[in-house]
């Protein structure tokens, strides 16, 4: 603009540089204020009004300073000063500043959105890792302690049986440590783990623990959170069989029903008269079901007969292989 319109007024080049410098300082001040007072946290309407008001004031200040500079180098006199020109140039400056501010705040908003998206992914990854560690430590320490003690006793009585139990305990630990980070396993793998778990518990309870299962072949490739079935059986042993003087029986059944996988564990025992809420383990299990299978699951604990309690876990039916192609 200076080259096109002010060829015969070299002093106007200096005026343009001074005006540009003032605008540069004022936009840096705007940036500083926006960071210090967190303008981006404001609602869009309030932010737009605030930026517009700042730009209007900044443009007027810039034009006043430019006029003072022009007077100081003799480009015009006070008698030649026109308020109309001041308003016109201030309006022009307001348009330029507002255009620049729109680009700047749009860029900052997009960058902030991207940063929040990255933080959300990091948080989700951290939650998954924490969940992974929590599940890996889910095995009851008392169970491990009892298993090791029982195996030690077996070493003197039946070395072959002791070796078998050590192998089972090793397989259980390998399973807990090594399952995939998607927090899902096929039912078949979970049942293998459960078989080892029950075998070790039988050493402790001996004839007091009778276990049976009925599993539809079609559900063995269904996806389930690891240790999900084991948790139900563990609760049945702890709160059911373990409280009975003569022990009792546990029956596990898995089948598909109306697009859902239904896991039922029936055990000898009675529910307390007062209604008790689901334990923290069941709550965590349902959270894992909702998180991993993207649909909620349900848990029901009921007294199905005078001496039998049934725990029913219902979760969305998903083929494990289809989820991991």
Short mmCIF file of C-alpha atoms in Angstrom, two decimals:
data_model
loop_
_atom_site.label_atom_id
_atom_site.label_comp_id
_atom_site.label_asym_id
_atom_site.label_seq_id
_atom_site.Cartn_x
_atom_site.Cartn_y
_atom_site.Cartn_z
CA UNK A 1 0.00 0.00 0.00
CA UNK A 2 2.85 2.37 0.79
CA UNK A 3 4.48 1.72 -2.58
CA UNK A 4 1.21 2.19 -4.50
CA UNK A 5 -0.22 5.22 -2.70
CA UNK A 6 2.68 7.10 -1.13
CA UNK A 7 5.36 7.18 -3.86
CA UNK A 8 5.86 10.93 -3.41
CA UNK A 9 5.82 10.80 0.42
CA UNK A 10 8.83 8.81 1.63
CA UNK A 11 7.95 9.65 5.24
CA UNK A 12 4.88 7.43 4.93
CA UNK A 13 7.10 4.37 4.71
CA UNK A 14 8.34 5.15 8.20
CA UNK A 15 4.74 5.68 9.32
CA UNK A 16 3.79 2.22 8.05
CA UNK A 17 6.70 0.58 9.87
CA UNK A 18 5.84 2.42 13.09
CA UNK A 19 2.16 1.39 12.79
CA UNK A 20 3.14 -2.21 12.10
CA UNK A 21 5.46 -2.21 15.13
CA UNK A 22 2.72 -0.83 17.37
CA UNK A 23 0.25 -3.44 16.10
CA UNK A 24 2.86 -6.13 16.76
CA UNK A 25 3.31 -4.97 20.36
CA UNK A 26 -0.46 -4.75 20.90
CA UNK A 27 -1.10 -8.26 19.54
CA UNK A 28 1.66 -9.63 21.79
CA UNK A 29 -0.02 -7.86 24.71
CA UNK A 30 -3.31 -9.47 23.70
CA UNK A 31 -1.62 -12.86 23.66
CA UNK A 32 -0.13 -12.23 27.12
CA UNK A 33 -3.50 -11.16 28.56
CA UNK A 34 -5.31 -14.11 26.98
CA UNK A 35 -2.86 -16.55 28.61
CA UNK A 36 -2.79 -14.80 31.98
CA UNK A 37 -6.56 -14.46 32.29
CA UNK A 38 -7.43 -17.67 30.39
CA UNK A 39 -9.60 -16.07 27.72
CA UNK A 40 -10.00 -19.39 25.95
CA UNK A 41 -11.92 -20.70 28.96
CA UNK A 42 -14.63 -18.09 28.37
CA UNK A 43 -17.83 -18.87 26.44
CA UNK A 44 -17.50 -18.12 22.73
CA UNK A 45 -19.84 -15.10 22.87
CA UNK A 46 -17.98 -13.45 25.75
CA UNK A 47 -14.63 -14.19 24.13
CA UNK A 48 -15.74 -12.58 20.85
CA UNK A 49 -16.98 -9.43 22.65
CA UNK A 50 -13.80 -9.20 24.73
CA UNK A 51 -11.53 -9.58 21.70
CA UNK A 52 -13.58 -7.07 19.70
CA UNK A 53 -13.43 -4.51 22.54
CA UNK A 54 -9.67 -5.02 22.95
CA UNK A 55 -9.07 -4.70 19.21
CA UNK A 56 -11.16 -1.52 19.01
CA UNK A 57 -9.21 0.07 21.88
CA UNK A 58 -5.88 -1.17 20.49
CA UNK A 59 -6.66 0.21 17.03
CA UNK A 60 -7.56 3.65 18.42
CA UNK A 61 -4.38 3.72 20.52
CA UNK A 62 -2.31 2.66 17.51
CA UNK A 63 -3.77 5.41 15.29
CA UNK A 64 -3.29 8.06 17.98
CA UNK A 65 0.37 7.07 18.37
CA UNK A 66 0.83 7.07 14.60
CA UNK A 67 -0.70 10.56 14.43
CA UNK A 68 1.71 11.78 17.11
CA UNK A 69 4.60 10.28 15.12
CA UNK A 70 3.40 11.93 11.90
CA UNK A 71 3.13 15.27 13.68
CA UNK A 72 6.63 14.83 15.09
CA UNK A 73 8.21 14.29 11.65
CA UNK A 74 6.15 17.08 10.06
CA UNK A 75 3.93 15.09 7.73
CA UNK A 76 0.98 17.29 8.74
CA UNK A 77 0.06 19.95 11.31
CA UNK A 78 -2.61 20.13 13.98
CA UNK A 79 -4.60 22.37 11.67
CA UNK A 80 -4.63 19.60 9.06
CA UNK A 81 -5.65 16.94 11.57
CA UNK A 82 -8.99 15.32 10.71
CA UNK A 83 -10.99 13.34 13.25
CA UNK A 84 -12.72 11.59 10.37
CA UNK A 85 -9.42 10.21 9.08
CA UNK A 86 -8.61 8.98 12.59
CA UNK A 87 -11.92 7.09 12.78
CA UNK A 88 -11.46 5.68 9.27
CA UNK A 89 -7.95 4.40 9.94
CA UNK A 90 -8.97 3.09 13.37
CA UNK A 91 -11.85 1.16 11.75
CA UNK A 92 -9.41 -0.23 9.18
CA UNK A 93 -7.07 -1.27 11.98
CA UNK A 94 -9.97 -2.89 13.82
CA UNK A 95 -10.76 -5.05 10.78
CA UNK A 96 -7.12 -6.10 10.40
CA UNK A 97 -6.71 -6.88 14.11
CA UNK A 98 -9.98 -8.79 14.27
CA UNK A 99 -9.00 -10.87 11.24
CA UNK A 100 -5.68 -11.66 12.87
CA UNK A 101 -7.29 -12.42 16.26
CA UNK A 102 -9.77 -14.79 14.62
CA UNK A 103 -6.91 -16.77 13.08
CA UNK A 104 -4.91 -16.75 16.32
CA UNK A 105 -7.71 -17.84 18.67
CA UNK A 106 -8.99 -20.42 16.21
CA UNK A 107 -5.50 -21.90 16.03
CA UNK A 108 -5.20 -21.88 19.84
CA UNK A 109 -8.62 -23.51 20.24
CA UNK A 110 -7.72 -26.28 17.77
CA UNK A 111 -4.37 -26.84 19.47
CA UNK A 112 -6.03 -27.00 22.89
CA UNK A 113 -8.62 -29.45 21.54
CA UNK A 114 -5.83 -31.64 20.15
CA UNK A 115 -3.94 -31.49 23.45
CA UNK A 116 -7.08 -32.48 25.36
CA UNK A 117 -7.64 -35.35 22.92
CA UNK A 118 -4.08 -36.56 23.46
CA UNK A 119 -4.50 -36.23 27.24
CA UNK A 120 -7.75 -38.18 27.05
CA UNK A 121 -5.99 -40.99 25.17
CA UNK A 122 -3.13 -40.95 27.68
CA UNK A 123 -5.61 -41.08 30.56
CA UNK A 124 -7.46 -43.96 28.93
CA UNK A 125 -4.17 -45.81 28.42
CA UNK A 126 -3.23 -45.17 32.06
CA UNK A 127 -6.61 -46.44 33.24
CA UNK A 128 -6.22 -49.56 31.14
CA UNK A 129 -2.75 -50.14 32.56
CA UNK A 130 -4.01 -49.59 36.11
CA UNK A 131 -6.89 -51.93 35.41
CA UNK A 132 -4.45 -54.48 34.04
CA UNK A 133 -2.30 -54.30 37.16
CA UNK A 134 -5.37 -54.51 39.40
CA UNK A 135 -6.61 -57.64 37.67
CA UNK A 136 -3.16 -59.21 37.76
CA UNK A 137 -3.15 -58.77 41.53
CA UNK A 138 -6.72 -60.04 41.89
CA UNK A 139 -5.76 -63.56 42.95
CA UNK A 140 -6.40 -63.81 46.66
CA UNK A 141 -3.04 -63.86 48.51
CA UNK A 142 -4.57 -66.27 51.02
CA UNK A 143 -5.31 -68.67 48.17
CA UNK A 144 -1.69 -68.55 47.03
CA UNK A 145 -0.44 -68.98 50.59
CA UNK A 146 -2.76 -71.93 51.23
CA UNK A 147 -1.88 -73.52 47.88
CA UNK A 148 1.84 -73.38 48.60
CA UNK A 149 1.32 -74.81 52.07
CA UNK A 150 -0.88 -77.61 50.72
CA UNK A 151 1.63 -78.44 47.99
CA UNK A 152 4.39 -78.55 50.60
CA UNK A 153 2.36 -81.11 52.55
CA UNK A 154 1.80 -83.14 49.37
CA UNK A 155 5.52 -83.39 48.70
CA UNK A 156 5.85 -85.90 51.56
CA UNK A 157 2.60 -87.74 50.84
CA UNK A 158 2.30 -87.85 47.04
CA UNK A 159 5.18 -86.41 45.02
CA UNK A 160 3.40 -86.97 41.70
CA UNK A 161 0.36 -85.06 42.91
CA UNK A 162 2.61 -82.31 44.26
CA UNK A 163 4.31 -81.94 40.87
CA UNK A 164 0.90 -81.75 39.19
CA UNK A 165 -0.26 -79.02 41.57
CA UNK A 166 2.95 -77.04 41.06
CA UNK A 167 2.37 -77.25 37.32
CA UNK A 168 -1.20 -76.03 37.76
CA UNK A 169 -0.14 -73.14 39.99
CA UNK A 170 2.54 -72.19 37.47
CA UNK A 171 -0.02 -72.24 34.64
CA UNK A 172 -2.33 -70.01 36.69
CA UNK A 173 0.40 -67.43 37.31
CA UNK A 174 1.40 -67.51 33.65
CA UNK A 175 -2.22 -66.88 32.68
CA UNK A 176 -2.61 -63.95 35.08
CA UNK A 177 0.65 -62.32 34.01
CA UNK A 178 0.35 -62.98 30.29
CA UNK A 179 -3.22 -62.30 29.18
CA UNK A 180 -3.73 -59.76 26.40
CA UNK A 181 -3.97 -56.05 27.10
CA UNK A 182 -7.43 -55.80 25.58
CA UNK A 183 -8.71 -57.26 28.86
CA UNK A 184 -10.62 -60.01 27.08
CA UNK A 185 -9.97 -63.72 26.74
CA UNK A 186 -11.94 -66.58 25.15
CA UNK A 187 -14.10 -68.58 27.53
CA UNK A 188 -12.05 -71.71 26.73
CA UNK A 189 -8.91 -70.16 28.23
CA UNK A 190 -10.80 -68.93 31.26
CA UNK A 191 -12.14 -72.46 31.84
CA UNK A 192 -8.62 -73.91 31.69
CA UNK A 193 -7.55 -71.42 34.33
CA UNK A 194 -10.62 -72.26 36.41
CA UNK A 195 -9.86 -75.98 36.21
CA UNK A 196 -6.42 -75.34 37.74
CA UNK A 197 -7.94 -73.06 40.39
CA UNK A 198 -10.56 -75.61 41.47
CA UNK A 199 -7.98 -78.41 41.55
CA UNK A 200 -5.84 -76.41 43.98
CA UNK A 201 -8.85 -75.48 46.11
CA UNK A 202 -9.82 -79.16 46.33
CA UNK A 203 -6.50 -79.89 48.03
CA UNK A 204 -7.52 -77.46 50.76
CA UNK A 205 -11.18 -78.47 51.11
CA UNK A 206 -10.67 -82.14 50.16
CA UNK A 207 -14.05 -83.94 49.99
CA UNK A 208 -15.95 -80.89 51.21
CA UNK A 209 -15.75 -79.29 47.77
CA UNK A 210 -17.62 -80.92 44.90
CA UNK A 211 -17.47 -79.12 41.57
CA UNK A 212 -19.32 -79.77 38.32
CA UNK A 213 -19.86 -77.77 35.15
CA UNK A 214 -22.05 -77.67 32.08
CA UNK A 215 -20.73 -75.55 29.24
CA UNK A 216 -22.26 -75.27 25.79
CA UNK A 217 -19.58 -75.89 23.16
CA UNK A 218 -20.80 -72.86 21.20
CA UNK A 219 -19.79 -70.42 23.95
CA UNK A 220 -16.19 -71.52 24.35
CA UNK A 221 -15.00 -68.89 21.86
CA UNK A 222 -17.03 -66.10 23.44
CA UNK A 223 -15.08 -63.15 24.85
CA UNK A 224 -15.02 -62.55 28.59
CA UNK A 225 -12.91 -60.40 30.94
CA UNK A 226 -10.13 -62.53 32.47
CA UNK A 227 -10.80 -63.98 35.93
CA UNK A 228 -14.50 -63.18 35.48
CA UNK A 229 -15.70 -66.77 35.96
CA UNK A 230 -13.04 -67.45 38.58
CA UNK A 231 -14.32 -64.54 40.67
CA UNK A 232 -17.82 -66.03 40.79
CA UNK A 233 -16.48 -69.45 41.76
CA UNK A 234 -14.15 -67.93 44.35
CA UNK A 235 -17.08 -66.09 45.95
CA UNK A 236 -19.10 -69.31 45.95
CA UNK A 237 -16.30 -71.11 47.77
CA UNK A 238 -15.59 -68.29 50.21
CA UNK A 239 -19.15 -67.30 51.11
CA UNK A 240 -20.87 -70.62 50.42
CA UNK A 241 -18.83 -73.79 50.75
CA UNK A 242 -16.39 -72.26 53.22
CA UNK A 243 -19.18 -71.43 55.66
CA UNK A 244 -20.73 -74.93 55.60
CA UNK A 245 -19.51 -77.44 58.18
CA UNK A 246 -19.89 -80.32 55.73
CA UNK A 247 -18.92 -78.30 52.66
CA UNK A 248 -21.10 -78.57 49.59
CA UNK A 249 -21.25 -78.48 45.83
CA UNK A 250 -20.71 -75.87 43.17
CA UNK A 251 -22.20 -76.13 39.72
CA UNK A 252 -21.07 -73.89 36.87
CA UNK A 253 -23.12 -73.43 33.70
CA UNK A 254 -22.47 -71.27 30.65
CA UNK A 255 -24.84 -70.81 27.74
CA UNK A 256 -25.91 -68.30 25.15
CA UNK A 257 -29.30 -66.65 25.53
CA UNK A 258 -30.86 -63.84 23.46
CA UNK A 259 -27.52 -62.48 22.25
CA UNK A 260 -25.94 -62.66 25.71
CA UNK A 261 -23.49 -64.93 27.45
CA UNK A 262 -24.95 -66.14 30.74
CA UNK A 263 -22.63 -67.45 33.45
CA UNK A 264 -24.32 -69.10 36.42
CA UNK A 265 -22.63 -70.42 39.54
CA UNK A 266 -24.85 -72.33 41.95
CA UNK A 267 -23.51 -73.26 45.36
CA UNK A 268 -24.67 -74.79 48.60
CA UNK A 269 -25.50 -72.08 51.12
CA UNK A 270 -27.94 -69.39 52.15
CA UNK A 271 -28.00 -65.64 51.67
CA UNK A 272 -28.03 -63.40 54.73
CA UNK A 273 -31.44 -62.01 55.66
CA UNK A 274 -30.35 -58.42 55.08
CA UNK A 275 -29.82 -57.47 51.46
CA UNK A 276 -26.11 -57.05 50.82
CA UNK A 277 -24.73 -55.03 47.90
CA UNK A 278 -22.39 -56.54 45.33
CA UNK A 279 -18.80 -56.64 46.48
CA UNK A 280 -16.02 -54.48 45.07
CA UNK A 281 -14.81 -57.41 42.94
CA UNK A 282 -18.18 -57.75 41.21
CA UNK A 283 -18.39 -53.98 40.70
CA UNK A 284 -14.96 -53.97 39.06
CA UNK A 285 -15.97 -56.96 36.92
CA UNK A 286 -19.07 -55.15 35.64
CA UNK A 287 -16.94 -52.06 34.92
CA UNK A 288 -14.57 -54.22 32.87
CA UNK A 289 -17.49 -55.76 30.98
CA UNK A 290 -18.84 -52.33 30.06
CA UNK A 291 -15.40 -51.01 29.15
CA UNK A 292 -14.17 -54.00 27.14
CA UNK A 293 -17.42 -55.07 25.44
CA UNK A 294 -18.87 -51.54 25.11
CA UNK A 295 -22.19 -52.67 26.60
CA UNK A 296 -23.12 -53.10 30.26
CA UNK A 297 -23.45 -56.45 31.97
CA UNK A 298 -25.68 -57.45 34.86
CA UNK A 299 -25.16 -59.46 38.03
CA UNK A 300 -27.88 -61.11 40.13
CA UNK A 301 -27.41 -63.05 43.35
CA UNK A 302 -30.47 -65.00 44.50
CA UNK A 303 -31.57 -67.75 46.86
CA UNK A 304 -32.92 -70.23 44.32
CA UNK A 305 -33.85 -72.93 46.83
CA UNK A 306 -33.71 -73.51 50.55
CA UNK A 307 -30.06 -74.54 50.51
CA UNK A 308 -28.79 -73.16 47.22
CA UNK A 309 -27.62 -69.72 46.09
CA UNK A 310 -27.17 -68.82 42.42
CA UNK A 311 -24.99 -66.02 41.07
CA UNK A 312 -25.81 -65.02 37.49
CA UNK A 313 -23.53 -62.86 35.36
CA UNK A 314 -24.99 -61.74 32.02
CA UNK A 315 -22.79 -59.98 29.48
CA UNK A 316 -22.95 -59.14 25.76
CA UNK A 317 -22.10 -62.12 23.57
CA UNK A 318 -19.06 -61.39 21.38
CA UNK A 319 -16.91 -63.88 19.52
CA UNK A 320 -13.32 -63.41 20.71
CA UNK A 321 -11.84 -64.00 17.25
CA UNK A 322 -14.11 -61.38 15.65
CA UNK A 323 -12.95 -58.79 18.15
CA UNK A 324 -9.27 -59.48 17.47
CA UNK A 325 -9.05 -59.85 13.69
#
